[in-house]
Every structure is written in C-alpha cells, then in structure tokens.
C-alpha cells in the first residue's frame, strides 16, 4: 500500500458528502471522520478510484436486504458510514477533509467544527500499520472503532500503531483522526493539511469491502427514533468505549453518532434548554475552563445536525471566541446577530459542549460548566 493522500477541495467535499436519506448518510456519526500521506495528486486520485471500484464490486454481491433492529443497528450504522467513506476513496487509505465541516456534511449526527477530520476504512484480513505524526502542542486524536461501534483504542501520542483482526475483533475497522484547527486562519488550516499528509499507512493488500445489503428504510426509521431519545442524555459517559466498558442503553443511543473520544480524554455535555423555541435568546459566560486541550460549544437542530443559516454561525471554541475585557467568554444563543459570539438557534435547538483534555476539577465534578440561561 503506497503512502498516498486523498484530499478534496471544499467544493467537491460538499458535493460528495451532501446528505440524502436515500444514501443513508443521516446515520453516520460526528462527527463525529477520514486519511494518509505522500504522493502526487494524480497518483492519489488514481489509487482512490481503484480502491473504490474494487469495493463497489464487492458490495454489490448482496441482494436480499437485511432487516435492521435495535440489536444490529450499531453495525448497520457503522457499515453505512464506512460505505460512504469508501465511495469517497477512503478505503485502504485515509480520506482527508480539507477544512472543518459545514451544514452540508451529514456523515453522522453531532459533527464537531473544532477539528479537521481524516477517516479511513481498512480490511484487516491483512494487518495495517498507521503512523501518527508528531503535532507538538496541537491536539490530534486517533480513534479506532470496530464494526459494532465499539471504540477499541484512542491514541493521542505520535507513533506507529498496528491494527489486526484479532486485536480489533472484526474484519473491518474505522479509523478517525481529528486535528485541531483555527478555521479563521488560512495558515493554520494549511498547517493542519500538511499534518494530514504526514499520516501514513502500510498494508500488504487493501483487501475488499463487502457488507450486507441493509434495509435502509428500517435503518432510517430506527435512527430517527434513537436520535429523539439520544438528545435527552446530559452527557455521553458510558456511551463510548469497548465491550464491557459501556452502558448498553447509552451505547445504543450513542451509536447514532459513533466515533467519539472516550473518557477521560474527552467529556461531552449535551443540553436542551427549556425555551428552545428559536426565538428566546440564551447566554452563558465561562472563564478559565480547566482543560489541557480545548473547549467548544456547537448548536444543532432537532435532527442533530448543523442548521444552515445566513450568519454561518454554528460553533465557537476557546480559540475562535471573542473574549470579554476580563478574559471571560460570553456565548450568545440567538438574539442579536451583531453580538460577539452569536450562534444561530433554530426551533427545537440544543447544544453540545466538548471538553478535550479535561483536568481533575472537571473529572471529579468540582468544576461545573455553566448551562445556557434565558436572557433577562
């Protein structure tokens, strides 16, 4: 396997990943996704086309649709997410997003806009070795998931990591690399793109991609039902992890948005304000949030996705938010769009706070991140 890269322009990325229920992209997750490095653009494009053609040939083998139930939903979800990335060329190598995701990207519910994704699907009939580059002080995580949406590993450090079928437990593995970026700084985006190119993959053979012909209608119906309940979770503790580490109910609900970084590396807080009609302004103010990585807040619509709006106002983090004179940060949910750190709020909105690298004060509960309150 050559160390080639599959990048796309922002325009082509939007077209490739534009969501349709027919393609079952609603069920793909966060956020949380793609991956690898080296080689010319022409060479990488040819490599991606070859891998995709092989994968499409293999997936066409299944004719009868397989029913989707609560018991096998996590696997159907992961398979449909994998299929989407494979179609973009991320089979046997990484597919790199060129920048943060927008509302047109619906690979999975609750996408984050703090990192640039690199995602790859690998057939572990042959072991694969992934080299994660040294990113210095910049946050970069690599999450390894099996076909059942269990997180097998979450790597923060640079180095070589070899994945095997025995170790992962399933034939296919889904690898998500997230690299923190300041999307408002073109130079920083370019730096992250270079770091994406330093991701490298070694594998004797890419293998083939073959999944069941899942009943897409049943999958979508169950997805919608699970999202409705998932939004009531205040956090994702117990939802992300390996077999035996998770709460079975929260794991099932969390499988609508798989691929998160497990605790204690990351804490996810989810809140639905009582007055989330889209017209009632809310705010919160934070200062000195005890994290070693970063904190962020993102607003989602009732389906768990970004709601396109004229202000392009979806999220802020401790780098992109404008501070107050005392160094604190006030986030404005709805209301006057001219306010600093304004976030658009559609009807039935909710939000997720991400705490990357939480310190002990967060983990032991002595620090509580504030909730958004209606503006008086």
Coordinates of C-alpha atoms in Angstrom, one line a residue, residues 152-307:
X152 CA -11.1 -0.3 20.6
X153 CA -8.3 2.3 21.0
X154 CA -8.0 6.1 21.3
X155 CA -4.4 7.3 20.6
X156 CA -3.1 10.8 21.5
X157 CA 0.6 10.3 21.1
X158 CA 2.6 10.1 17.9
X159 CA 4.0 6.8 16.7
X160 CA 3.3 3.7 14.7
X161 CA 0.2 1.7 15.5
X162 CA -0.5 -1.8 14.0
X163 CA -4.1 -2.9 13.9
X164 CA -5.0 -6.6 13.4
X165 CA -8.3 -8.5 13.0
X166 CA -7.5 -10.4 16.2
X167 CA -6.9 -7.2 18.1
X168 CA -9.9 -5.3 16.8
X169 CA -12.3 -8.2 16.7
X170 CA -13.9 -7.6 13.4
X171 CA -12.7 -7.7 9.8
X172 CA -13.2 -4.0 9.1
X173 CA -12.0 -1.1 11.2
X174 CA -13.0 2.5 11.1
X175 CA -10.2 5.0 12.0
X176 CA -11.0 8.7 12.7
X177 CA -8.2 11.2 13.1
X178 CA -9.2 14.7 14.4
X179 CA -6.7 17.6 14.3
X180 CA -7.4 20.9 16.0
X181 CA -7.5 23.9 13.8
X182 CA -8.3 27.6 13.8
X183 CA -10.6 27.7 10.7
X184 CA -10.3 31.5 10.6
X185 CA -6.6 31.4 9.9
X186 CA -5.7 30.1 6.4
X187 CA -2.1 29.5 7.5
X188 CA -3.3 27.3 10.4
X189 CA -5.6 25.3 8.0
X190 CA -2.6 24.8 5.7
X191 CA -0.5 23.6 8.6
X192 CA -3.2 21.0 9.5
X193 CA -3.4 19.9 5.9
X194 CA 0.3 19.2 6.0
X195 CA 0.0 17.2 9.2
X196 CA -2.8 15.2 7.5
X197 CA -0.3 14.4 4.7
X198 CA 2.1 13.0 7.3
X199 CA -0.4 10.3 8.3
X200 CA 1.0 7.2 6.7
X201 CA -0.4 3.7 6.1
X202 CA 1.4 0.4 5.4
X203 CA -0.5 -2.7 4.4
X204 CA 0.4 -5.6 2.1
X205 CA -3.1 -5.6 0.4
X206 CA -6.0 -3.3 0.8
X207 CA -8.4 -6.3 0.5
X208 CA -12.0 -5.8 -0.4
X209 CA -15.1 -4.1 1.1
X210 CA -18.2 -6.3 1.4
X211 CA -21.1 -5.5 3.7
X212 CA -24.7 -6.7 4.0
X213 CA -27.5 -5.0 2.0
X214 CA -29.1 -3.3 5.0
X215 CA -32.7 -2.3 4.9
X216 CA -32.2 1.5 4.5
X217 CA -35.8 2.5 5.3
X218 CA -35.8 0.4 8.5
X219 CA -32.4 1.9 9.4
X220 CA -33.6 5.5 8.9
X221 CA -36.7 4.9 11.0
X222 CA -34.8 3.5 13.8
X223 CA -32.2 6.2 13.5
X224 CA -34.8 8.9 13.9
X225 CA -36.3 7.2 16.9
X226 CA -32.9 6.8 18.6
X227 CA -31.9 10.4 18.0
X228 CA -35.1 11.6 19.7
X229 CA -34.1 9.7 22.9
X230 CA -30.3 10.4 22.5
X231 CA -30.9 14.1 22.8
X232 CA -32.2 13.6 26.4
X233 CA -28.8 12.4 27.5
X234 CA -27.0 15.0 29.5
X235 CA -23.6 13.5 28.8
X236 CA -22.0 10.6 26.9
X237 CA -20.4 8.9 29.9
X238 CA -20.9 5.2 29.4
X239 CA -21.8 5.6 25.8
X240 CA -18.3 5.5 24.3
X241 CA -15.9 2.6 24.9
X242 CA -15.2 -1.1 24.4
X243 CA -17.3 -4.1 25.1
X244 CA -17.8 -4.4 28.9
X245 CA -16.9 -0.7 29.4
X246 CA -20.2 0.9 28.2
X247 CA -23.7 1.1 29.5
X248 CA -25.7 -1.0 27.0
X249 CA -28.6 1.6 26.7
X250 CA -26.3 4.6 26.3
X251 CA -24.1 2.7 23.9
X252 CA -27.1 2.0 21.7
X253 CA -28.3 5.6 21.8
X254 CA -24.7 6.9 21.2
X255 CA -24.4 4.7 18.1
X256 CA -26.3 7.3 16.1
X257 CA -23.1 9.4 16.4
X258 CA -20.2 7.0 16.9
X259 CA -16.6 7.7 16.9
X260 CA -16.3 10.0 19.9
X261 CA -13.2 10.1 22.1
X262 CA -13.9 8.2 25.3
X263 CA -13.5 9.5 28.8
X264 CA -11.3 10.6 30.5
X265 CA -9.7 12.1 27.4
X266 CA -12.9 14.0 26.4
X267 CA -16.1 15.0 28.1
X268 CA -19.3 15.7 26.1
X269 CA -22.1 17.7 27.7
X270 CA -25.4 17.9 25.9
X271 CA -28.1 20.4 26.8
X272 CA -31.7 21.1 25.7
X273 CA -32.9 24.4 27.0
X274 CA -36.5 24.5 28.2
X275 CA -37.2 27.5 26.0
X276 CA -35.6 26.3 22.8
X277 CA -38.2 27.8 20.5
X278 CA -35.6 29.5 18.4
X279 CA -36.8 33.0 19.5
X280 CA -35.8 33.2 23.1
X281 CA -32.1 34.4 23.5
X282 CA -29.8 32.5 25.9
X283 CA -26.3 33.1 27.1
X284 CA -23.6 31.6 29.3
X285 CA -20.2 33.0 30.4
X286 CA -17.2 31.0 31.1
X287 CA -13.7 31.8 32.3
X288 CA -10.6 29.7 32.9
X289 CA -12.1 26.4 31.8
X290 CA -9.8 23.7 33.2
X291 CA -8.8 21.8 30.1
X292 CA -5.4 20.9 28.6
X293 CA -6.8 20.7 25.1
X294 CA -9.7 23.0 24.3
X295 CA -13.4 23.6 25.0
X296 CA -16.1 24.3 22.5
X297 CA -19.9 24.7 22.0
X298 CA -21.9 23.7 19.0
X299 CA -25.6 24.3 18.2
X300 CA -27.6 21.6 16.5
X301 CA -31.1 21.4 15.0
X302 CA -33.8 18.9 16.2
X303 CA -32.3 16.2 13.9
X304 CA -28.8 16.5 15.5
X305 CA -27.2 18.3 12.5
X306 CA -26.0 21.8 11.8
X307 CA -28.8 24.1 10.6

